[in-house]
Amino acid sequence: MTDPLNRCFAPAQLGSRSLRNRLIKSATFEGKCLNGVPTPELVRLHERIGEGGVGMTTLAYCAAEADGRIHENMLYMHEGIRGPLEELIRRVRATGALVSGQLGHCGNFSKNRAFQGRRPLGPSAGINPLGLTYGLPFAGALSKSQIRRRVEVFGQAAAFMKSVGFDAIEIHFGHGYGISQFLSPRTNRRTDEYGGSLENRMRFGLECLAAVREAVGDGFPLLGKISMMDGVRGGIGVEDALEIAAALERESLDLVVCSGGTSSMNPMLLFRGDSLLPGLLEQEKSALMRLGMKLSGKRMFREYPFEETYFFDAARRIRDRVKCGVCYVGGANSNDSLRKLMSAGFDFVQLGRPLLYDPDMPKRAASEIGYANGCSHCNRCATLIDAPGGIQCVERPKNFELGTPD
Ligand SMILES: Cc1cc2nc3c(=O)[nH]c(=O)nc-3n(C[C@H](O)[C@H](O)[C@H](O)COP(=O)(O)O)c2cc1C
C-alpha cells in the first residue's frame, strides 16, 4: 500500500499555481520590518525557509492600509515598498518556493502611534487594551461608509500584491483581527445589516473576499485563515465556523486554513505550549502594562498543553463540510502527524514554529523516515515579535543568521 505521506511531498495545485509539495510556511509576523519597510533580515528569513524545501512561504503581516497595522513598523500595502517586496519575492522564488502574503486589518486593536489620537475602528466601540499606554484607550465603531471604504481598501491592497508578484494571498479572517471582530458576537454588537445573525456578521468578511477576488481575478490562489472557535465566552464555535467556511467557499475561496483562538483575548488556544506571559513581561517596557498583564495573566494566558495536531478534530469537520481546499495548521510536527493529516484528506499543511526551529523540515521530512521536529513549544519566538530584530527561535538561534545555518 502506498504511504499517504508520499502525497505530502508530491507537487500540488492551488488555483493556477503549482506548489512543489503540500507544506506551506504559516503566517508568523516576523517583526523584521522598520517603519513599514522589509529589512534584509526579513528577506533572508523567507529565503532560508524556501531553501528548506517548503512549497510556499507566507509573508506576514501585510496590512491592507496604514491604519490596519498594530504598530507603525508593520508592513502595509503601498507603492513605497514595491521594490523591497519584489526583491523578497524574487529571492524566495529562486529557491523553488512560492510566496503568499497574509492580508489583514487590525480593526479595533492597535498601538500604532501613527493614529495620533484618532481611534482604531472596528464593528463596535469599546476599549482598546493594546493602546492603553499609547494614548489610544478607545476603539470606535465603523460607519457604513467607512465599512465600504475598508472593503475597497482590501481590494486595492490585493491588486497591489498581485502586481508586485505574490503567488497567493491569504486573507486573515481569524485570531480576533479586523474581519474576525465582525464575525464574533463577542466584538460585534451592531444592530444594522453587519451585526446580529451569523449571516449579517459574515457580510463584511464576504464583501472583503469579493473585493479581493475581483481585484486578482479567477484562478489566482486565495487562502483564508479562520478561527474555528474564538475560545472566549460569547464568541464563535465550530458550528459557526462550518457555516463560515461554506460561505467562503461559495464566495470563491480556494483554501480554508483552520486555526482557532483570538490573539487579543485567548492567544494560547492558537499557540499551544508554554505560556507567552513570562516572555512578554520581559519585553514590555511600560510598568503599567506589565502590571495589567500580571493581573489579567491567568485569564488571558490560559493553560493549553501542547499536543500534536491539536486542531485535528475541529479541522476535520471543516474538511468534511466543504469541497474547496482545506489546510491544516497547529502542531504538525512530525511525519506521523503529516501522514495522519494526508490520510484525513487535508490538501495542505501549514507549519509555523516547526519551521522557525528547523527550516529544513520539508527536505528532512521527505528523506528521513520518522522525522520529528525538535521545537519544544516554549513559545519564546512569539514573544519576540516586538523585540529589536524581531522573531527568532531561541533554541536554535542561528537558523536565520545570514550565512550558513547550523
Ligand atoms: C512568532 C509567531 C508569529 C505568528 N504570527 C501570526 C500572524 O501574523 N498571523 C497569523 O495568522 N498567525 C500567526 N501565528 C500563528 C501561526 O501561523 C500558527 O497558526 C500557530 O503557530 C500554530 O502552528 P504551529 O504549531 O505550526 O506553530 C504566529 C505564530 C508564531 C509562533
Tab-separated table of C-alpha atoms and ligand atoms in Angstrom:
chain	number	residue	atom	x	y	z
A	1	MET	CA	0.000	0.000	0.000
A	2	THR	CA	1.277	3.500	-0.814
A	3	ASP	CA	2.321	5.595	2.157
A	4	PRO	CA	-0.087	8.590	2.455
A	5	LEU	CA	2.978	10.668	3.342
A	6	ASN	CA	4.103	10.483	-0.302
A	7	ARG	CA	1.152	12.686	-1.217
A	8	CYS	CA	2.568	15.396	1.067
A	9	PHE	CA	5.800	15.599	-0.902
A	10	ALA	CA	4.366	15.479	-4.418
A	11	PRO	CA	3.577	18.680	-6.399
A	12	ALA	CA	0.111	20.054	-5.717
A	13	GLN	CA	-2.120	22.575	-7.457
A	14	LEU	CA	-3.554	25.625	-5.702
A	15	GLY	CA	-5.701	27.664	-8.074
A	16	SER	CA	-3.490	28.454	-11.065
A	17	ARG	CA	-0.233	27.766	-9.194
A	18	SER	CA	1.640	24.523	-8.709
A	19	LEU	CA	3.470	24.063	-5.405
A	20	ARG	CA	6.345	21.596	-5.222
A	21	ASN	CA	4.748	19.967	-2.166
A	22	ARG	CA	1.866	20.416	0.257
A	23	LEU	CA	3.771	22.217	3.004
A	24	ILE	CA	3.242	25.949	3.494
A	25	LYS	CA	5.042	28.173	5.993
A	26	SER	CA	2.244	29.677	8.084
A	27	ALA	CA	1.998	33.394	8.756
A	28	THR	CA	4.291	34.271	11.664
A	29	PHE	CA	4.564	38.031	11.965
A	30	GLU	CA	8.322	38.329	11.886
A	31	GLY	CA	8.806	41.797	13.334
A	32	LYS	CA	11.606	42.273	10.800
A	33	CYS	CA	10.435	45.469	9.174
A	34	LEU	CA	11.281	49.017	10.104
A	35	ASN	CA	8.881	51.916	9.536
A	36	GLY	CA	6.833	49.607	7.352
A	37	VAL	CA	9.726	48.590	5.082
A	38	PRO	CA	11.039	44.978	4.829
A	39	THR	CA	14.595	44.605	6.181
A	40	PRO	CA	17.295	42.348	4.650
A	41	GLU	CA	16.698	40.014	7.648
A	42	LEU	CA	13.058	39.571	6.631
A	43	VAL	CA	14.096	38.735	3.090
A	44	ARG	CA	16.716	36.298	4.346
A	45	LEU	CA	14.267	34.581	6.684
A	46	HIS	CA	11.862	33.785	3.873
A	47	GLU	CA	14.674	32.829	1.506
A	48	ARG	CA	16.023	30.457	4.157
A	49	ILE	CA	12.573	28.959	4.591
A	50	GLY	CA	12.447	28.475	0.808
A	51	GLU	CA	15.863	26.772	0.830
A	52	GLY	CA	14.486	24.286	3.346
A	53	GLY	CA	12.112	22.949	0.711
A	54	VAL	CA	8.690	24.315	1.651
A	55	GLY	CA	6.131	24.613	-1.162
A	56	MET	CA	5.155	28.181	-0.292
A	57	THR	CA	6.044	30.696	2.393
A	58	THR	CA	3.699	33.332	3.819
A	59	LEU	CA	4.809	36.889	4.417
A	60	ALA	CA	3.044	38.269	7.467
A	61	TYR	CA	1.647	40.570	8.264
A	62	CYS	CA	0.535	42.603	5.227
A	63	ALA	CA	-1.854	45.271	6.497
A	64	ALA	CA	-4.436	46.353	3.958
A	65	GLU	CA	-3.786	50.019	4.815
A	66	ALA	CA	-1.658	52.136	7.166
A	67	ASP	CA	-4.417	52.139	9.813
A	68	GLY	CA	-4.619	48.339	9.624
A	69	ARG	CA	-1.318	47.990	11.478
A	70	ILE	CA	-0.926	47.114	15.137
A	71	HIS	CA	2.168	49.250	15.277
A	72	GLU	CA	3.896	51.619	12.945
A	73	ASN	CA	6.720	49.273	11.936
A	74	MET	CA	4.398	46.710	10.335
A	75	LEU	CA	4.122	46.452	6.579
A	76	TYR	CA	1.158	47.992	4.863
A	77	MET	CA	0.474	47.558	1.193
A	78	HIS	CA	1.533	50.651	-0.730
A	79	GLU	CA	3.753	51.646	-3.655
A	80	GLY	CA	6.568	52.799	-1.350
A	81	ILE	CA	7.588	49.176	-0.638
A	82	ARG	CA	7.204	47.754	-4.162
A	83	GLY	CA	10.999	47.432	-4.656
A	84	PRO	CA	11.773	45.568	-1.379
A	85	LEU	CA	8.759	43.264	-1.825
A	86	GLU	CA	9.761	42.430	-5.399
A	87	GLU	CA	13.264	41.629	-4.167
A	88	LEU	CA	11.889	39.369	-1.411
A	89	ILE	CA	9.656	37.505	-3.846
A	90	ARG	CA	12.449	37.150	-6.421
A	91	ARG	CA	14.853	35.723	-3.828
A	92	VAL	CA	12.326	33.233	-2.442
A	93	ARG	CA	11.201	32.098	-5.878
A	94	ALA	CA	14.836	31.403	-6.795
A	95	THR	CA	14.724	28.677	-4.115
A	96	GLY	CA	11.768	26.967	-5.810
A	97	ALA	CA	9.179	28.080	-3.248
A	98	LEU	CA	6.191	30.314	-3.943
A	99	VAL	CA	5.237	33.366	-1.870
A	100	SER	CA	1.908	34.164	-0.295
A	101	GLY	CA	1.141	37.287	1.751
A	102	GLN	CA	-1.240	37.388	4.691
A	103	LEU	CA	-3.552	40.321	4.090
A	104	GLY	CA	-5.356	41.645	7.129
A	105	HIS	CA	-6.509	44.565	9.203
A	106	CYS	CA	-6.176	45.034	12.941
A	107	GLY	CA	-9.579	46.731	13.226
A	108	ASN	CA	-10.304	47.730	16.813
A	109	PHE	CA	-6.977	46.921	18.497
A	110	SER	CA	-3.814	48.827	17.815
A	111	LYS	CA	-0.880	50.560	19.455
A	112	ASN	CA	0.116	52.329	16.255
A	113	ARG	CA	1.461	55.765	17.177
A	114	ALA	CA	0.558	56.977	13.693
A	115	PHE	CA	-3.088	57.111	14.819
A	116	GLN	CA	-2.085	60.305	16.661
A	117	GLY	CA	-5.187	60.418	18.799
A	118	ARG	CA	-7.645	59.038	16.215
A	119	ARG	CA	-9.345	55.820	17.297
A	120	PRO	CA	-8.769	52.448	15.678
A	121	LEU	CA	-12.105	51.369	14.189
A	122	GLY	CA	-13.921	48.041	14.427
A	123	PRO	CA	-17.516	46.874	14.269
A	124	SER	CA	-18.427	48.348	17.668
A	125	ALA	CA	-16.974	50.916	20.036
A	126	GLY	CA	-15.080	49.746	23.118
A	127	ILE	CA	-11.774	49.636	24.963
A	128	ASN	CA	-8.544	49.149	23.009
A	129	PRO	CA	-6.429	47.309	25.610
A	130	LEU	CA	-3.332	47.284	23.400
A	131	GLY	CA	-3.387	51.067	23.124
A	132	LEU	CA	-3.818	51.915	26.805
A	133	THR	CA	-0.275	53.180	27.243
A	134	TYR	CA	-0.037	54.581	23.715
A	135	GLY	CA	-2.709	57.246	24.106
A	136	LEU	CA	-5.266	55.071	22.281
A	137	PRO	CA	-7.504	53.696	25.049
A	138	PHE	CA	-10.676	53.523	22.962
A	139	ALA	CA	-11.825	51.968	19.691
A	140	GLY	CA	-14.629	53.461	17.609
A	141	ALA	CA	-17.371	51.889	15.500
A	142	LEU	CA	-17.140	51.996	11.706
A	143	SER	CA	-19.903	53.889	9.937
A	144	LYS	CA	-21.409	52.215	6.866
A	145	SER	CA	-19.428	54.442	4.525
A	146	GLN	CA	-16.249	53.577	6.463
A	147	ILE	CA	-17.110	49.893	6.049
A	148	ARG	CA	-17.475	50.414	2.280
A	149	ARG	CA	-14.130	52.203	2.230
A	150	ARG	CA	-12.450	49.382	4.178
A	151	VAL	CA	-13.772	46.801	1.750
A	152	GLU	CA	-12.317	48.846	-1.127
A	153	VAL	CA	-9.007	49.044	0.699
A	154	PHE	CA	-8.844	45.220	0.815
A	155	GLY	CA	-9.398	45.123	-2.955
A	156	GLN	CA	-6.758	47.770	-3.640
A	157	ALA	CA	-4.220	46.051	-1.395
A	158	ALA	CA	-4.858	42.732	-3.175
A	159	ALA	CA	-4.403	44.336	-6.603
A	160	PHE	CA	-1.100	45.786	-5.386
A	161	MET	CA	0.035	42.417	-4.022
A	162	LYS	CA	-0.720	40.662	-7.283
A	163	SER	CA	1.102	43.365	-9.261
A	164	VAL	CA	4.175	43.005	-7.045
A	165	GLY	CA	4.349	39.293	-7.814
A	166	PHE	CA	2.828	37.439	-4.856
A	167	ASP	CA	1.717	33.961	-5.945
A	168	ALA	CA	-1.181	33.868	-3.499
A	169	ILE	CA	-2.959	35.933	-0.876
A	170	GLU	CA	-4.123	34.650	2.493
A	171	ILE	CA	-6.904	36.805	3.912
A	172	HIS	CA	-6.898	36.891	7.701
A	173	PHE	CA	-10.427	36.041	8.863
A	174	GLY	CA	-9.323	34.819	12.281
A	175	HIS	CA	-7.490	35.409	15.566
A	176	GLY	CA	-9.601	38.397	16.606
A	177	TYR	CA	-8.274	40.614	13.791
A	178	GLY	CA	-10.457	43.103	11.887
A	179	ILE	CA	-12.650	40.685	9.904
A	180	SER	CA	-12.928	38.272	12.809
A	181	GLN	CA	-14.156	41.149	15.006
A	182	PHE	CA	-17.208	41.284	12.728
A	183	LEU	CA	-17.670	37.500	12.734
A	184	SER	CA	-17.632	37.225	16.519
A	185	PRO	CA	-20.725	38.253	18.507
A	186	ARG	CA	-18.332	38.987	21.359
A	187	THR	CA	-16.925	42.020	19.497
A	188	ASN	CA	-19.744	42.775	17.042
A	189	ARG	CA	-22.737	44.384	18.740
A	190	ARG	CA	-24.057	46.167	15.664
A	191	THR	CA	-27.757	46.294	15.027
A	192	ASP	CA	-27.568	47.027	11.274
A	193	GLU	CA	-27.062	44.507	8.443
A	194	TYR	CA	-23.443	43.929	9.594
A	195	GLY	CA	-24.419	42.631	13.042
A	196	GLY	CA	-26.816	40.240	14.755
A	197	SER	CA	-27.310	36.997	12.834
A	198	LEU	CA	-24.327	34.982	11.601
A	199	GLU	CA	-25.354	35.875	8.054
A	200	ASN	CA	-25.060	39.569	8.939
A	201	ARG	CA	-21.809	39.118	10.842
A	202	MET	CA	-20.297	37.345	7.826
A	203	ARG	CA	-21.271	40.172	5.460
A	204	PHE	CA	-18.174	42.351	5.931
A	205	GLY	CA	-15.742	39.442	5.503
A	206	LEU	CA	-17.539	38.167	2.422
A	207	GLU	CA	-17.521	41.654	0.931
A	208	CYS	CA	-13.767	41.871	1.553
A	209	LEU	CA	-13.266	38.479	-0.102
A	210	ALA	CA	-15.407	39.518	-3.097
A	211	ALA	CA	-13.388	42.746	-3.466
A	212	VAL	CA	-10.126	40.791	-3.296
A	213	ARG	CA	-11.353	38.211	-5.829
A	214	GLU	CA	-12.463	40.944	-8.187
A	215	ALA	CA	-9.055	42.608	-7.880
A	216	VAL	CA	-6.985	39.458	-8.552
A	217	GLY	CA	-9.269	37.623	-10.990
A	218	ASP	CA	-10.252	33.966	-11.329
A	219	GLY	CA	-7.567	31.370	-10.797
A	220	PHE	CA	-5.375	33.497	-8.518
A	221	PRO	CA	-4.986	31.440	-5.323
A	222	LEU	CA	-6.858	32.858	-2.347
A	223	LEU	CA	-6.466	31.363	1.100
A	224	GLY	CA	-8.483	32.390	4.157
A	225	LYS	CA	-7.327	31.771	7.714
A	226	ILE	CA	-10.253	31.351	10.072
A	227	SER	CA	-10.647	30.764	13.784
A	228	MET	CA	-12.813	27.688	14.187
A	229	MET	CA	-13.552	28.866	17.713
A	230	ASP	CA	-12.727	32.148	19.467
A	231	GLY	CA	-12.163	30.426	22.798
A	232	VAL	CA	-13.938	33.212	24.703
A	233	ARG	CA	-17.391	33.385	26.245
A	234	GLY	CA	-19.869	34.763	23.732
A	235	GLY	CA	-17.522	34.073	20.807
A	236	ILE	CA	-17.950	31.767	17.823
A	237	GLY	CA	-17.654	27.988	17.954
A	238	VAL	CA	-17.115	25.197	15.447
A	239	GLU	CA	-20.776	25.135	14.334
A	240	ASP	CA	-20.452	28.768	13.226
A	241	ALA	CA	-17.089	28.041	11.617
A	242	LEU	CA	-18.680	25.323	9.443
A	243	GLU	CA	-21.094	27.940	8.070
A	244	ILE	CA	-18.299	30.484	7.670
A	245	ALA	CA	-16.147	28.023	5.723
A	246	ALA	CA	-19.089	27.099	3.475
A	247	ALA	CA	-19.840	30.774	2.785
A	248	LEU	CA	-16.189	31.480	1.955
A	249	GLU	CA	-16.188	28.546	-0.430
A	250	ARG	CA	-19.298	29.927	-2.195
A	251	GLU	CA	-17.516	33.269	-2.481
A	252	SER	CA	-14.618	31.584	-4.376
A	253	LEU	CA	-12.049	30.936	-1.661
A	254	ASP	CA	-9.565	28.244	-2.753
A	255	LEU	CA	-8.205	27.117	0.597
A	256	VAL	CA	-9.589	27.439	4.140
A	257	VAL	CA	-6.835	27.482	6.762
A	258	CYS	CA	-8.284	26.129	10.007
A	259	SER	CA	-6.916	27.827	13.117
A	260	GLY	CA	-8.531	28.955	16.374
A	261	GLY	CA	-8.312	31.476	19.191
A	262	THR	CA	-8.072	35.232	19.411
A	263	SER	CA	-4.683	36.853	19.835
A	264	SER	CA	-6.139	39.675	21.943
A	265	MET	CA	-8.257	37.553	24.331
A	266	ASN	CA	-7.167	33.916	24.239
A	267	PRO	CA	-3.857	33.603	22.395
A	268	MET	CA	-2.766	30.324	23.999
A	269	LEU	CA	-5.509	28.492	22.139
A	270	LEU	CA	-3.625	29.038	18.903
A	271	PHE	CA	-0.077	28.739	20.262
A	272	ARG	CA	-0.445	25.705	22.487
A	273	GLY	CA	2.529	25.083	24.719
A	274	ASP	CA	4.335	27.208	27.305
A	275	SER	CA	2.692	30.479	28.357
A	276	LEU	CA	3.633	33.613	26.465
A	277	LEU	CA	3.339	35.652	29.656
A	278	PRO	CA	6.915	35.402	31.081
A	279	GLY	CA	8.472	36.338	27.729
A	280	LEU	CA	6.017	39.159	27.116
A	281	LEU	CA	6.653	40.580	30.595
A	282	GLU	CA	10.381	40.615	29.804
A	283	GLN	CA	9.725	42.544	26.583
A	284	GLU	CA	7.151	45.023	27.907
A	285	LYS	CA	8.669	48.441	28.623
A	286	SER	CA	5.681	50.044	30.354
A	287	ALA	CA	5.381	49.289	34.092
A	288	LEU	CA	1.627	49.948	33.868
A	289	MET	CA	1.191	47.415	31.074
A	290	ARG	CA	3.309	44.893	32.980
A	291	LEU	CA	1.039	45.311	35.997
A	292	GLY	CA	-2.062	44.917	33.816
A	293	MET	CA	-0.595	41.793	32.217
A	294	LYS	CA	0.200	40.284	35.605
A	295	LEU	CA	-3.308	40.988	36.883
A	296	SER	CA	-5.073	39.628	33.807
A	297	GLY	CA	-2.403	36.993	33.153
A	298	LYS	CA	-4.235	33.864	34.270
A	299	ARG	CA	-7.451	34.759	32.437
A	300	MET	CA	-5.706	35.911	29.272
A	301	PHE	CA	-2.928	33.289	29.044
A	302	ARG	CA	-4.810	30.115	29.805
A	303	GLU	CA	-3.209	26.715	30.000
A	304	TYR	CA	-3.353	24.627	26.854
A	305	PRO	CA	-0.663	21.960	26.967
A	306	PHE	CA	0.819	21.170	23.573
A	307	GLU	CA	-0.449	18.103	21.724
A	308	GLU	CA	0.464	17.049	18.195
A	309	THR	CA	-2.164	18.230	15.657
A	310	TYR	CA	-4.263	19.891	18.367
A	311	PHE	CA	-6.855	21.259	15.921
A	312	PHE	CA	-7.372	17.923	14.167
A	313	ASP	CA	-10.926	17.111	15.290
A	314	ALA	CA	-12.345	20.558	14.577
A	315	ALA	CA	-10.454	20.922	11.274
A	316	ARG	CA	-11.691	17.517	10.113
A	317	ARG	CA	-15.246	18.771	10.487
A	318	ILE	CA	-14.413	21.655	8.142
A	319	ARG	CA	-12.774	19.153	5.762
A	320	ASP	CA	-15.969	17.122	5.729
A	321	ARG	CA	-18.153	20.177	5.185
A	322	VAL	CA	-16.587	21.938	2.164
A	323	LYS	CA	-15.383	20.871	-1.268
A	324	CYS	CA	-12.775	23.600	-1.656
A	325	GLY	CA	-9.268	23.019	-0.369
A	326	VAL	CA	-8.672	22.753	3.372
A	327	CYS	CA	-5.331	23.448	5.014
A	328	TYR	CA	-4.427	22.156	8.465
A	329	VAL	CA	-2.403	24.303	10.906
A	330	GLY	CA	-1.402	23.748	14.548
A	331	GLY	CA	1.157	21.322	15.967
A	332	ALA	CA	2.010	19.334	12.826
A	333	ASN	CA	5.497	18.456	13.969
A	334	SER	CA	6.358	15.013	12.706
A	335	ASN	CA	5.996	12.618	9.826
A	336	ASP	CA	3.414	10.701	11.855
A	337	SER	CA	1.306	13.875	12.012
A	338	LEU	CA	1.774	14.692	8.340
A	339	ARG	CA	0.745	11.139	7.447
A	340	LYS	CA	-2.382	11.418	9.610
A	341	LEU	CA	-3.301	14.759	8.000
A	342	MET	CA	-2.772	13.445	4.478
A	343	SER	CA	-4.875	10.357	5.262
A	344	ALA	CA	-7.672	12.611	6.549
A	345	GLY	CA	-7.759	14.404	3.191
A	346	PHE	CA	-6.262	17.790	4.055
A	347	ASP	CA	-4.924	19.441	0.917
A	348	PHE	CA	-2.089	21.387	2.536
A	349	VAL	CA	-0.443	21.686	5.938
A	350	GLN	CA	0.864	24.929	7.352
A	351	LEU	CA	3.854	24.944	9.668
A	352	GLY	CA	4.819	27.848	11.911
A	353	ARG	CA	7.043	27.118	14.901
A	354	PRO	CA	8.449	23.866	13.450
A	355	LEU	CA	9.980	25.829	10.551
A	356	LEU	CA	11.377	28.506	12.829
A	357	TYR	CA	13.114	25.699	14.719
A	358	ASP	CA	14.151	23.734	11.642
A	359	PRO	CA	13.709	25.477	8.281
A	360	ASP	CA	14.899	22.253	6.612
A	361	MET	CA	11.918	20.303	7.932
A	362	PRO	CA	10.352	19.794	4.456
A	363	LYS	CA	13.559	18.340	2.969
A	364	ARG	CA	14.326	16.281	6.037
A	365	ALA	CA	10.788	15.004	6.498
A	366	ALA	CA	10.800	13.859	2.867
A	367	SER	CA	14.016	11.896	3.298
A	368	GLU	CA	14.165	10.790	6.958
A	369	ILE	CA	11.765	8.062	7.993
A	370	GLY	CA	10.283	9.003	11.357
A	371	TYR	CA	11.295	12.675	11.192
A	372	ALA	CA	10.215	14.527	14.349
A	373	ASN	CA	10.774	18.260	14.754
A	374	GLY	CA	12.558	19.336	17.952
A	375	CYS	CA	10.551	22.517	18.668
A	376	SER	CA	9.664	22.405	22.382
A	377	HIS	CA	6.790	24.950	22.092
A	378	CYS	CA	8.500	27.238	24.569
A	379	ASN	CA	6.791	29.971	22.508
A	380	ARG	CA	9.636	32.408	23.090
A	381	CYS	CA	9.639	33.115	19.336
A	382	ALA	CA	6.154	34.561	19.638
A	383	THR	CA	7.152	36.862	22.482
A	384	LEU	CA	9.896	38.423	20.334
A	385	ILE	CA	7.531	39.872	17.745
A	386	ASP	CA	8.120	43.425	19.012
A	387	ALA	CA	11.713	42.888	20.181
A	388	PRO	CA	14.576	44.564	18.309
A	389	GLY	CA	15.394	42.285	15.375
A	390	GLY	CA	12.058	40.501	15.597
A	391	ILE	CA	11.393	36.800	15.987
A	392	GLN	CA	13.897	34.020	16.202
A	393	CYS	CA	13.998	30.545	17.627
A	394	VAL	CA	15.806	30.817	20.957
A	395	GLU	CA	16.593	27.107	20.896
A	396	ARG	CA	18.343	27.289	17.519
A	397	PRO	CA	19.192	30.991	17.316
A	398	LYS	CA	21.492	30.680	14.314
A	399	ASN	CA	18.793	29.471	11.963
A	400	PHE	CA	18.181	32.782	10.305
A	401	GLU	CA	21.526	34.457	10.532
A	402	LEU	CA	22.972	35.382	7.182
A	403	GLY	CA	25.382	32.704	6.094
A	404	THR	CA	25.304	29.038	6.869
A	405	PRO	CA	22.637	27.952	9.314
A	406	ASP	CA	23.641	25.466	11.972
B	1	LIG	C1	6.155	34.010	16.144
B	1	LIG	C2	4.772	33.740	15.654
B	1	LIG	C3	4.065	34.748	14.999
B	1	LIG	C4	2.785	34.491	14.492
B	1	LIG	N1	2.140	35.455	13.752
B	1	LIG	C5	0.994	35.154	13.114
B	1	LIG	C6	0.429	36.062	12.190
B	1	LIG	O1	0.972	37.133	11.906
B	1	LIG	N2	-0.739	35.696	11.602
B	1	LIG	C7	-1.357	34.502	11.858
B	1	LIG	O2	-2.411	34.211	11.288
B	1	LIG	N3	-0.826	33.612	12.718
B	1	LIG	C8	0.338	33.911	13.328
B	1	LIG	N4	0.927	32.965	14.129
B	1	LIG	C9	0.270	31.650	14.322
B	1	LIG	C10	0.852	30.610	13.348
B	1	LIG	O3	0.654	30.966	11.997
B	1	LIG	C11	0.212	29.240	13.584
B	1	LIG	O4	-1.174	29.339	13.353
B	1	LIG	C12	0.486	28.711	15.004
B	1	LIG	O5	1.813	28.976	15.390
B	1	LIG	C13	0.230	27.208	15.093
B	1	LIG	O6	1.007	26.495	14.172
B	1	LIG	P1	2.397	25.736	14.585
B	1	LIG	O7	2.060	24.760	15.669
B	1	LIG	O8	2.818	25.058	13.295
B	1	LIG	O9	3.344	26.784	15.036
B	1	LIG	C14	2.195	33.213	14.663
B	1	LIG	C15	2.907	32.214	15.340
B	1	LIG	C16	4.182	32.470	15.834
B	1	LIG	C17	4.924	31.353	16.528
